[in-house]
Coordinates of C-alpha atoms and ligand atoms in Angstrom, one line a residue:
M1 CA -21.4 -81.6 -33.2
H2 CA -22.2 -79.4 -30.5
T3 CA -20.5 -76.5 -29.2
G4 CA -20.2 -74.7 -25.8
S5 CA -18.9 -71.9 -24.2
C6 CA -19.0 -70.1 -20.7
L7 CA -20.3 -66.7 -19.8
C8 CA -17.1 -64.8 -20.9
G9 CA -16.7 -66.8 -24.1
G10 CA -13.0 -67.4 -23.0
V11 CA -13.4 -71.1 -22.8
R12 CA -14.8 -72.9 -25.7
F13 CA -15.3 -76.6 -26.4
A14 CA -17.0 -79.2 -28.8
V15 CA -18.6 -82.5 -28.0
E16 CA -18.1 -84.7 -30.8
D17 CA -20.6 -87.4 -30.0
E18 CA -24.3 -87.7 -30.0
L19 CA -25.5 -86.2 -26.7
Q20 CA -26.8 -88.4 -23.7
P21 CA -29.8 -87.3 -21.7
I22 CA -29.3 -84.7 -19.3
Q23 CA -29.1 -85.7 -15.6
L24 CA -30.6 -83.1 -13.1
C25 CA -29.0 -83.1 -9.6
Y26 CA -30.4 -81.4 -6.6
C27 CA -27.7 -82.1 -4.2
A28 CA -26.1 -79.4 -2.1
E29 CA -23.1 -78.9 -3.6
C30 CA -24.4 -78.5 -7.1
R31 CA -26.7 -75.8 -5.5
K32 CA -23.8 -73.9 -4.3
A33 CA -21.6 -74.6 -7.5
Q34 CA -24.6 -73.5 -9.9
G35 CA -26.1 -71.0 -7.6
G36 CA -29.5 -72.4 -8.5
P37 CA -31.7 -75.2 -7.7
V38 CA -30.5 -77.4 -9.8
A39 CA -27.4 -79.0 -12.0
S40 CA -28.3 -79.9 -15.2
N41 CA -25.3 -82.5 -16.6
I42 CA -24.8 -84.4 -19.6
P43 CA -22.1 -87.4 -19.5
V44 CA -19.5 -87.3 -22.3
D45 CA -16.7 -89.5 -23.3
A46 CA -13.6 -87.7 -22.6
G47 CA -12.5 -88.9 -25.9
A48 CA -15.3 -86.9 -27.5
F49 CA -14.7 -83.6 -25.5
R50 CA -12.4 -80.7 -27.4
L51 CA -11.5 -77.9 -25.8
L52 CA -11.1 -75.3 -28.5
T53 CA -10.1 -72.3 -26.4
G54 CA -9.5 -71.3 -22.8
T55 CA -7.2 -74.1 -21.4
D56 CA -5.5 -71.5 -19.2
L57 CA -8.5 -70.2 -18.0
L58 CA -9.9 -73.4 -16.4
R59 CA -9.5 -74.4 -12.4
E60 CA -10.4 -77.1 -10.6
F61 CA -12.2 -77.3 -7.3
E62 CA -12.4 -80.7 -5.5
S63 CA -15.7 -80.4 -3.8
S64 CA -15.5 -83.9 -2.1
P65 CA -12.8 -86.5 -2.4
G66 CA -12.2 -87.5 -5.8
K67 CA -14.8 -85.1 -7.5
Q68 CA -13.1 -82.4 -9.3
R69 CA -15.3 -79.5 -10.6
V70 CA -13.9 -77.3 -13.3
F71 CA -14.9 -73.7 -13.9
C72 CA -13.9 -70.9 -16.0
S73 CA -11.5 -68.4 -13.5
R74 CA -12.4 -65.4 -15.6
C75 CA -16.4 -65.5 -15.4
G76 CA -17.2 -68.5 -12.8
S77 CA -19.1 -70.8 -15.4
P78 CA -19.2 -74.3 -14.3
V79 CA -17.8 -76.0 -17.1
F80 CA -17.6 -80.1 -16.2
S81 CA -17.2 -82.1 -13.4
R82 CA -15.1 -85.4 -13.1
L83 CA -14.4 -88.0 -10.4
T84 CA -10.9 -89.4 -10.5
S85 CA -12.3 -92.9 -10.1
R86 CA -13.8 -92.2 -14.0
P87 CA -11.7 -90.3 -15.6
E88 CA -12.9 -91.2 -18.9
V89 CA -16.4 -89.6 -18.4
L90 CA -17.0 -85.7 -18.1
R91 CA -20.3 -84.4 -16.8
I92 CA -20.6 -81.2 -18.9
R93 CA -23.0 -78.6 -17.8
A94 CA -25.9 -78.4 -20.2
G95 CA -26.4 -74.7 -20.1
L96 CA -23.5 -74.0 -21.8
L97 CA -23.9 -75.8 -24.8
E98 CA -25.2 -73.3 -27.7
Q99 CA -27.3 -74.9 -30.1
P100 CA -31.0 -76.3 -29.4
L101 CA -30.4 -79.9 -27.7
P102 CA -32.0 -82.8 -29.0
V103 CA -32.2 -84.6 -25.7
R104 CA -34.2 -83.9 -22.8
P105 CA -33.9 -84.6 -18.9
S106 CA -34.0 -88.3 -17.9
R107 CA -33.9 -88.2 -14.2
H108 CA -34.0 -86.4 -10.8
A109 CA -31.1 -87.5 -8.3
F110 CA -30.3 -86.3 -4.9
V111 CA -34.0 -84.9 -4.6
A112 CA -33.7 -85.6 -0.8
D113 CA -31.2 -82.6 -0.6
K114 CA -33.3 -80.2 -2.7
A115 CA -33.7 -76.5 -1.5
N116 CA -37.1 -76.2 0.1
W117 CA -38.0 -73.2 -2.0
W118 CA -37.5 -75.4 -5.5
T119 CA -40.9 -77.7 -6.9
I120 CA -39.8 -80.1 -9.3
P121 CA -42.3 -80.3 -12.0
E122 CA -44.7 -83.5 -12.5
D123 CA -42.8 -84.6 -15.6
G124 CA -43.2 -88.4 -14.8
L125 CA -39.4 -88.7 -14.8
P126 CA -37.7 -91.1 -11.9
R127 CA -36.7 -89.7 -9.0
F128 CA -33.7 -90.6 -6.8
P129 CA -33.6 -89.6 -3.1
Q130 CA -29.8 -89.9 -3.5
R131 CA -27.6 -91.2 -5.8
P132 CA -29.5 -92.9 -9.0
T133 CA -29.2 -96.6 -8.4
Ligands
ZN201 ZN1 -15.4 -67.5 -18.7
ZN202 ZN1 -25.1 -82.8 -7.5

């Protein structure tokens, strides 16, 4: 089992499943939501996600139609995102997980939107200009 928490520690969660590979996203929305060049997301089955504390702290922002970004209202940490059309998948932010991870990034998405000051490492992973196909 893997556990994660936000910056203030008010939101704590567990993932009761094997982790999927990390998906890196360089879109402009993720850039602003994270305050950095890339979002590092892990898709998790909603049934395997357990919110341990902080239900009252979570807030949602609909950054584009049908896409909710869920964050801690006390410290601002992004926690996960969810599509209204796919409520069974939560895309948790890998940086919140507390243990060393057994998974690694698997792809770079929306690289056409990447900030011009950031260089993607030559890691051999697939790169998608927009949404991965
Ligand atoms: Zn917090
Ligand atoms: Zn994105």
